[in-house]
Coordinates of C-alpha atoms in Angstrom, one line a residue:
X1 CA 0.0 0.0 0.0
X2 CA 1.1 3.6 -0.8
X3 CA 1.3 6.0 1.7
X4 CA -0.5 9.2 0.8
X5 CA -0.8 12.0 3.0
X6 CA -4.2 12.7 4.8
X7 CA -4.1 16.5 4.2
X8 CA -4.3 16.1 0.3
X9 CA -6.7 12.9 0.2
X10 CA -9.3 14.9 -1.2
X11 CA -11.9 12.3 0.1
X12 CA -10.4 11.2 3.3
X13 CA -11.9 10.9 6.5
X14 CA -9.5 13.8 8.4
X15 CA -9.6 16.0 5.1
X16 CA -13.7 15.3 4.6
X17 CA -13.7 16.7 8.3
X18 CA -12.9 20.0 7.6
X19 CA -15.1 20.6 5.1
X20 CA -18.3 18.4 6.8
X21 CA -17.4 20.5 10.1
X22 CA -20.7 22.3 9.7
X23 CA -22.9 19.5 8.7
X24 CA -25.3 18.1 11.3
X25 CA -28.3 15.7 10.8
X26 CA -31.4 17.2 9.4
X27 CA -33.6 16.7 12.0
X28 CA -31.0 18.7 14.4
X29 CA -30.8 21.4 12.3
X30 CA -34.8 22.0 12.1
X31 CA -35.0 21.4 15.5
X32 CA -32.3 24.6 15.9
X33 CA -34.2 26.4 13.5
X34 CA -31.2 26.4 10.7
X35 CA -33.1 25.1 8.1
X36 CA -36.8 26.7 8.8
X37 CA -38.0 28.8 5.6
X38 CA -36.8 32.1 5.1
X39 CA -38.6 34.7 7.6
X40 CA -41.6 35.7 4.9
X41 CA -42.1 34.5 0.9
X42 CA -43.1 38.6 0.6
X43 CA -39.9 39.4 2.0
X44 CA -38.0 37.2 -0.9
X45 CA -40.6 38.2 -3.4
X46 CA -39.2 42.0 -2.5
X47 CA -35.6 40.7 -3.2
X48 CA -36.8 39.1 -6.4
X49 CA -38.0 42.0 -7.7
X50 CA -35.0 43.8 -6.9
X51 CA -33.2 41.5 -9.8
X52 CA -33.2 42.6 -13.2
X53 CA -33.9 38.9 -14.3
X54 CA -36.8 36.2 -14.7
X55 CA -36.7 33.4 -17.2
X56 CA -39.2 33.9 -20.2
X57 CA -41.4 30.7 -20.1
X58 CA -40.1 26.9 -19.6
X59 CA -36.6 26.8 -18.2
X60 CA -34.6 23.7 -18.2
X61 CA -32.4 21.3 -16.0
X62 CA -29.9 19.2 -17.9
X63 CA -29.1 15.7 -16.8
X64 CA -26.0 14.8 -18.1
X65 CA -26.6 10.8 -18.3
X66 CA -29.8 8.5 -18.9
X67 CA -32.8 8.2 -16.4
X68 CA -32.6 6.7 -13.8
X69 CA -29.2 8.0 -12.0
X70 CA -28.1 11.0 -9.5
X71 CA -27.4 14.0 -12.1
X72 CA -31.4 12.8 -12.9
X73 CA -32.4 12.5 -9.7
X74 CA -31.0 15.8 -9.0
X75 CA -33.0 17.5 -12.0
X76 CA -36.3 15.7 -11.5
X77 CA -36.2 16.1 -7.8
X78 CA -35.7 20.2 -7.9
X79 CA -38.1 20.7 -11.1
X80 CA -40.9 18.8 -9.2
X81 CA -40.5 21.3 -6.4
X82 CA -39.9 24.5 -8.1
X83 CA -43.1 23.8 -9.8
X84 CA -45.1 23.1 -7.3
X85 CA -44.2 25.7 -4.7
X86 CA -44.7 27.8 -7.9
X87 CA -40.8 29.5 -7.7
X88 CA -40.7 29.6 -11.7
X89 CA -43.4 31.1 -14.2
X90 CA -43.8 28.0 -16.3
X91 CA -42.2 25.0 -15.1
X92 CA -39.1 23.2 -15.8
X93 CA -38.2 20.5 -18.0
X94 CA -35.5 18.2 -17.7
X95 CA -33.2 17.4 -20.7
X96 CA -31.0 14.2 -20.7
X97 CA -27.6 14.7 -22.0
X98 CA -25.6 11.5 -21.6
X99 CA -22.0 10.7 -22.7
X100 CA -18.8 11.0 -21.1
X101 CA -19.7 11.8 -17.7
X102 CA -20.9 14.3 -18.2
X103 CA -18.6 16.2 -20.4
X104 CA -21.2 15.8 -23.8
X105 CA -23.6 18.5 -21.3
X106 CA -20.4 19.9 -20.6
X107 CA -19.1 20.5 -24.5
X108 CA -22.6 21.3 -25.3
X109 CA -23.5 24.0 -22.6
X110 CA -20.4 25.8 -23.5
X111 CA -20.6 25.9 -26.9
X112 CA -24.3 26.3 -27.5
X113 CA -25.6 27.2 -24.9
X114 CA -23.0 29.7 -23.6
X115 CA -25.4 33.0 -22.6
X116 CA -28.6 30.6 -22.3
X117 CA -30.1 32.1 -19.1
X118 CA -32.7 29.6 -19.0
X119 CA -30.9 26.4 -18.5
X120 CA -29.0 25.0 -15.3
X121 CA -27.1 21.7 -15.4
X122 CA -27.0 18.7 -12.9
X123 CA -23.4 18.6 -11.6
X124 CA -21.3 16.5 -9.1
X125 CA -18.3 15.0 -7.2
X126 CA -18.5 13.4 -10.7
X127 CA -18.5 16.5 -12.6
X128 CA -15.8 18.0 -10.7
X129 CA -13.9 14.5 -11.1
X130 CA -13.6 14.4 -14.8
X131 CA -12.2 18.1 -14.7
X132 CA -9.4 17.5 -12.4
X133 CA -8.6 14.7 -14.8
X134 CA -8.8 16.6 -17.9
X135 CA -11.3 14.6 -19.2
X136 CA -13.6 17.1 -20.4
X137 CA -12.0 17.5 -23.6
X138 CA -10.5 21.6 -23.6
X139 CA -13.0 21.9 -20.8
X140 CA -11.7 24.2 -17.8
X141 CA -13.2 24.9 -14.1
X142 CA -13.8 28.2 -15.1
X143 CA -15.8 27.8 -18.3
X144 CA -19.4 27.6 -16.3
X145 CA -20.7 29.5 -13.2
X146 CA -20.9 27.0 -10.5
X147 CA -24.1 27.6 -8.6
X148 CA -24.5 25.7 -5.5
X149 CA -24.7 22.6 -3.6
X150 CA -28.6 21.5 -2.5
X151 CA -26.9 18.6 -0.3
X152 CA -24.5 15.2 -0.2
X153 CA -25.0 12.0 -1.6
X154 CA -22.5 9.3 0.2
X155 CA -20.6 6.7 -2.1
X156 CA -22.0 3.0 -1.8
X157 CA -20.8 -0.2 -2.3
X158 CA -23.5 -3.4 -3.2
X159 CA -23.8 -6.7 -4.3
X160 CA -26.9 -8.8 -5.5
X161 CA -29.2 -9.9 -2.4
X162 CA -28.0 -13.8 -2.9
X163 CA -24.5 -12.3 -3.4
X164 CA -21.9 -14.7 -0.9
X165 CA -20.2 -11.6 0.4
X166 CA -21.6 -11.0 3.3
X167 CA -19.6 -7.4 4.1
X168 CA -16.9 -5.0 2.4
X169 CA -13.9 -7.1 4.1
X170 CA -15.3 -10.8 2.2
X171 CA -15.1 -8.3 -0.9
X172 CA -11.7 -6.9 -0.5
X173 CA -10.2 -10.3 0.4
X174 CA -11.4 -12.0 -2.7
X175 CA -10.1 -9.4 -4.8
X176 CA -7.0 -9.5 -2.8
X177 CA -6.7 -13.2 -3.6
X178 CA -7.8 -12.6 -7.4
X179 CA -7.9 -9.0 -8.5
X180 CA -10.5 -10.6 -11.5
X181 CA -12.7 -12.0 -8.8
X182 CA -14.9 -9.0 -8.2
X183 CA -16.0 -7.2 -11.4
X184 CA -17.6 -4.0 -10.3
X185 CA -20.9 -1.5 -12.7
X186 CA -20.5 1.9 -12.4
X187 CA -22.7 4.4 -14.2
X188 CA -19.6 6.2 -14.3
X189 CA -16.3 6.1 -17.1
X190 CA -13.5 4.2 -16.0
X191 CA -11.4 6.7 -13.9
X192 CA -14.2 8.3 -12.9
X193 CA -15.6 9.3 -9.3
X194 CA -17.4 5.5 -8.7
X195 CA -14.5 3.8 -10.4
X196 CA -11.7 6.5 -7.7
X197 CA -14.4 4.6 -4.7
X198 CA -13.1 1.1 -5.5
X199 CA -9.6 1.8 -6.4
X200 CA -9.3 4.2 -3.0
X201 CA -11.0 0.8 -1.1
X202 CA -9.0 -1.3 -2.2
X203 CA -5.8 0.8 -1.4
X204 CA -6.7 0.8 2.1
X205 CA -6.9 -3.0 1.9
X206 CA -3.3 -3.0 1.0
X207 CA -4.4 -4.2 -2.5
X208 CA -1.5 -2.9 -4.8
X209 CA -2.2 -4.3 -8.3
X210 CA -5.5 -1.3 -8.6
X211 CA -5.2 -1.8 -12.4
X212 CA -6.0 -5.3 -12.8
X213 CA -9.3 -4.8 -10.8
X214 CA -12.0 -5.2 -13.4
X215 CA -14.7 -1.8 -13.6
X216 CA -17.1 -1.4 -16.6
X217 CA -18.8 1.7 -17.1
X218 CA -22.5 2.0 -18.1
X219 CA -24.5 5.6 -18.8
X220 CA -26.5 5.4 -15.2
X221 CA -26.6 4.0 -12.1
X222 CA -29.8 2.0 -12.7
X223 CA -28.0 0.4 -15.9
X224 CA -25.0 -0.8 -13.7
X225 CA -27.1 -2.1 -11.3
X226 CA -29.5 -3.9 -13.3
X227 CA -25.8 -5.6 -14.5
X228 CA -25.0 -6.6 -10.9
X229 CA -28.8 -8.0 -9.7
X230 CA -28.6 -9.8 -13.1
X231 CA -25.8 -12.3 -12.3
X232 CA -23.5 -10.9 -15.0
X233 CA -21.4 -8.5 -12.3
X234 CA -20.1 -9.0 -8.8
X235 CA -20.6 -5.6 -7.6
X236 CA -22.4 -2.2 -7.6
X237 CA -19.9 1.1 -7.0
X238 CA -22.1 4.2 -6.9
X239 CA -24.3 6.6 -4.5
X240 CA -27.4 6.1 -2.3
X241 CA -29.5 7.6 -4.4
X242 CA -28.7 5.3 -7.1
X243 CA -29.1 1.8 -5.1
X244 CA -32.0 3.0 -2.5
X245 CA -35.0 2.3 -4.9
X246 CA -32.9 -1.6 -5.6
X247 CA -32.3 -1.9 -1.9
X248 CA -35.9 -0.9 -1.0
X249 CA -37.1 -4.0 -3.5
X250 CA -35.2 -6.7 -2.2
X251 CA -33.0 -6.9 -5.3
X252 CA -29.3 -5.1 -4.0
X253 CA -27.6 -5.6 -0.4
X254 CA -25.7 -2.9 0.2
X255 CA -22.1 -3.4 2.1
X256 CA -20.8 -0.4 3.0
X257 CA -21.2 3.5 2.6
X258 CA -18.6 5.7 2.3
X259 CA -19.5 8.2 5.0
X260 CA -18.1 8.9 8.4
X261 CA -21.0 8.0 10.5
X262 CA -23.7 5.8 9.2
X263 CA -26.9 7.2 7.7
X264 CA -29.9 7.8 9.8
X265 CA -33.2 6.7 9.7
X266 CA -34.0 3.1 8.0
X267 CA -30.6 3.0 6.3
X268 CA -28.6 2.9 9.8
X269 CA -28.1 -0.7 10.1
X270 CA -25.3 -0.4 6.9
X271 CA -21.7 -0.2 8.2
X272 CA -19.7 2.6 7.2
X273 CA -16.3 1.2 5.3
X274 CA -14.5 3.4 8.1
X275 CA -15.9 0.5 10.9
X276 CA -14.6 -2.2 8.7
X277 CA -11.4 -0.7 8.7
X278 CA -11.3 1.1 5.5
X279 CA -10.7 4.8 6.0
X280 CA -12.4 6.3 3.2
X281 CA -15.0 8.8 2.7
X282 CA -16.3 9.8 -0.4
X283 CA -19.1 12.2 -0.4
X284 CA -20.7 13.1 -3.9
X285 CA -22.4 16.6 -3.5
X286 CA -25.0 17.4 -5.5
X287 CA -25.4 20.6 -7.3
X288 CA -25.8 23.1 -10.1
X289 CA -23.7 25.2 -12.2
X290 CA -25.4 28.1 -15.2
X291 CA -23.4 28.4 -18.6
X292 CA -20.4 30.7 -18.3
X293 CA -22.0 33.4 -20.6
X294 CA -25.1 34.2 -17.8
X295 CA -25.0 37.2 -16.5
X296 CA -24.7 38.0 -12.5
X297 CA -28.5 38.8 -12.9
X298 CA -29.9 35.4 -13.6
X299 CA -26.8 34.3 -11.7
X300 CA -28.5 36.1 -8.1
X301 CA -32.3 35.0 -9.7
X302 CA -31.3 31.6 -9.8
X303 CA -29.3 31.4 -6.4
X304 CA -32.3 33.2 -4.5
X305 CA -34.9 30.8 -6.3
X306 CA -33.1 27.6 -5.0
X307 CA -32.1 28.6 -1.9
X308 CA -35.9 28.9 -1.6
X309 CA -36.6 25.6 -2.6
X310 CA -33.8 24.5 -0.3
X311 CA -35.5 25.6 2.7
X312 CA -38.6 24.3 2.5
X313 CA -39.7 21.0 4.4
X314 CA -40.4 19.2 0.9
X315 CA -36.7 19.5 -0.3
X316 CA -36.0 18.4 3.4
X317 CA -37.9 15.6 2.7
X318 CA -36.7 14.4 -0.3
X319 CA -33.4 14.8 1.3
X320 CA -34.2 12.8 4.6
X321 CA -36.3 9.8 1.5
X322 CA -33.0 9.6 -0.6
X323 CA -30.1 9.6 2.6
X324 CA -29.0 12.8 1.6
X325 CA -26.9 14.9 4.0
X326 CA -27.0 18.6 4.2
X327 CA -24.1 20.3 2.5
X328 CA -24.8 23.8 1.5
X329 CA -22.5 26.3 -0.4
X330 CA -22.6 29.0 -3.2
X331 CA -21.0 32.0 -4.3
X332 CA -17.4 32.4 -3.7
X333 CA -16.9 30.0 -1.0
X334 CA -18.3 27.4 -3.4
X335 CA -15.9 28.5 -6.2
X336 CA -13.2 28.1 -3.8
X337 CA -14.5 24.3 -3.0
X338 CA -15.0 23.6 -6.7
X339 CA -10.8 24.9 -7.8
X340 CA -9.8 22.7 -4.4
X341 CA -11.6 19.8 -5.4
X342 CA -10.5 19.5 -8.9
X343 CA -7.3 20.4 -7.6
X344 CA -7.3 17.9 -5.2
X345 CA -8.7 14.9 -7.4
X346 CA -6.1 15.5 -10.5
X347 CA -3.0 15.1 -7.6
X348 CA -4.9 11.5 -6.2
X349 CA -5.6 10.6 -10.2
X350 CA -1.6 11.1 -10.5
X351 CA -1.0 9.5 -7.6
X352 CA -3.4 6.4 -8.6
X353 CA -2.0 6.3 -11.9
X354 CA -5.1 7.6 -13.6
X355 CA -3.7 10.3 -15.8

């Protein structure tokens, strides 16, 4: 195993610390009144008007990968609410862009979509990933307005319900033993964030051949999944939000989440990989960023609409439904988040061999 220093392991328990020192479980911060709805809606009507912006008619939410997985999740989720706690004139539809992790959206925002004030785009650990590897093609941090984080998704690993791994150690050993034993689905490219999950695991397991362990890449979530419940794969890498709907049907077993203390409510009986021994946490925020043409306008409109729909108890709900944690940024502290992550992840990509 290769020593790596905990300071710049971007998705390491102490570094993850720092960053999570604010986060507390939902029902705490309600309780303290940190997440009740903003003091009147007339009050941020006032502000609204104060903005020299509103979108003309349907906006949209790109998803940049089929149905069925987070970046979706994410754009469905927010569209149902903005509509129906009527926070846009004319609804939003959500557009799915699949294809390299999302850098097809990616090339496409910036280069048709530059100044489209109507749009805003599904982004991620994922998103921020695939920069810091220079995947995106000529695609730079800087080339899109990042928006803001609505919350945190934790990174999962799973196997088929009559799977005979019974918990992330059985895993890690058979792959220790035979490095082709355990073929992992992602709805993620190889390299990517769910594909950094396993090799990062099996670091910690003192595992040292990380390229020979097998990882095929599908467009979603669901897709990888169905590969895994299907016999044909030995393993699920991927988020919550991806496996709950499996796990909730009997069909996927989860063995581990990748967060430093388990999730509450009726997912807390799963282990964290941290109390099997595996120090890793890998949160996958999930957020939004506008085309790098908007202008600070639509910018401040958007921001102000979402952090609306943010503090309402039917975004805390779908949180609290999906095991989403709170982690809330925007504006400049976000921007410094975003250059520190994809910072962070293109130095662990080196150090992994990835790039």
């Amino acid at each position: 195993m290769h020593a790596t220093s905990p300071a710049r392991h971007p998705f390491s328990r102490r570094k993850y610390a720092r960053q999570r020192a604010g986060i507390l479980p939902a029902a705490l911060l309600l309780s303290l009144g940190l997440l009740a709805p903003l003091s009147a809606n007339a009050a941020q009507e006032e502000q609204n008007e104060q903005i020299d912006f509103a979108p003309q008619g349907k906006t949209e939410c790109i998803a940049p990968a089929k149905p069925g997985g987070g970046w979706d999740f994410t754009c469905r989720s927010v569209a149902r609410l903005l509509d129906e706690q009527n926070l846009i004139p004319a609804g939003m539809q959500t557009l799915n862009v699949p294809g390299a992790s999302g850098g097809v959206a990616f090339a496409h925002v910036k280069s048709k979509r530059h100044a489209d004030e109507q749009v805003i785009v599904a982004a991620s650990s994922a998103t921020t990933t695939r920069l810091g590897q220079h995947a995106y093609q000529d695609g730079k941090v800087d080339d899109v307005r990042w928006l803001m984080t609505l919350g945190a998704d934790y990174g999962v690993i799973a196997v088929a319900e009559d799977s005979p791994y019974q918990s992330l150690n059985e895993l890690l050993a058979a792959m220790q033993a035979d490095p082709k034993a355990v073929r992992f689905a992602g709805g993620d490219v190889a390299g990517g964030f769910d594909h950094l999950k396993v090799l990062m695991a099996a670091r910690e397991a003192g595992i040292d051949n990380l390229r020979a362990l097998p990882y095929l890449a599908y467009d979603s979530g669901s897709v990888a999944i169905t590969q895994v419940i299907g016999g044909h794969l030995e393993a699920f890498t991927g988020d919550m939000t991806e496996a709950r709907g499996f796990v909730e049907s009997g069909h996927l077993r989860l063995l581990a989440v990748f967060n430093e203390e388990r999730l509450p409510g009726q997912y807390s009986d799963i282990p964290t990989a941290r109390e099997q021994g595996i120090d890793v946490v890998a949160p996958n925020w999930r957020g939004f960023y506008l085309p790098g043409g908007a202008s600070d306008a639509a910018f401040d409109w958007w921001e102000q609409t979402l952090n609306r729909m943010a503090e309402t108890p039917e975004w805390q709900q779908v949180m609290q439904d999906n095991g989403l944690m709170p982690f809330h940024k925007s504006g400049k502290a976000l921007d410094r988040f975003i250059t520190q992550q994809v910072s962070d992840v293109e130095q662990m990509s080196q150090e992994l061999g990835l790039q």
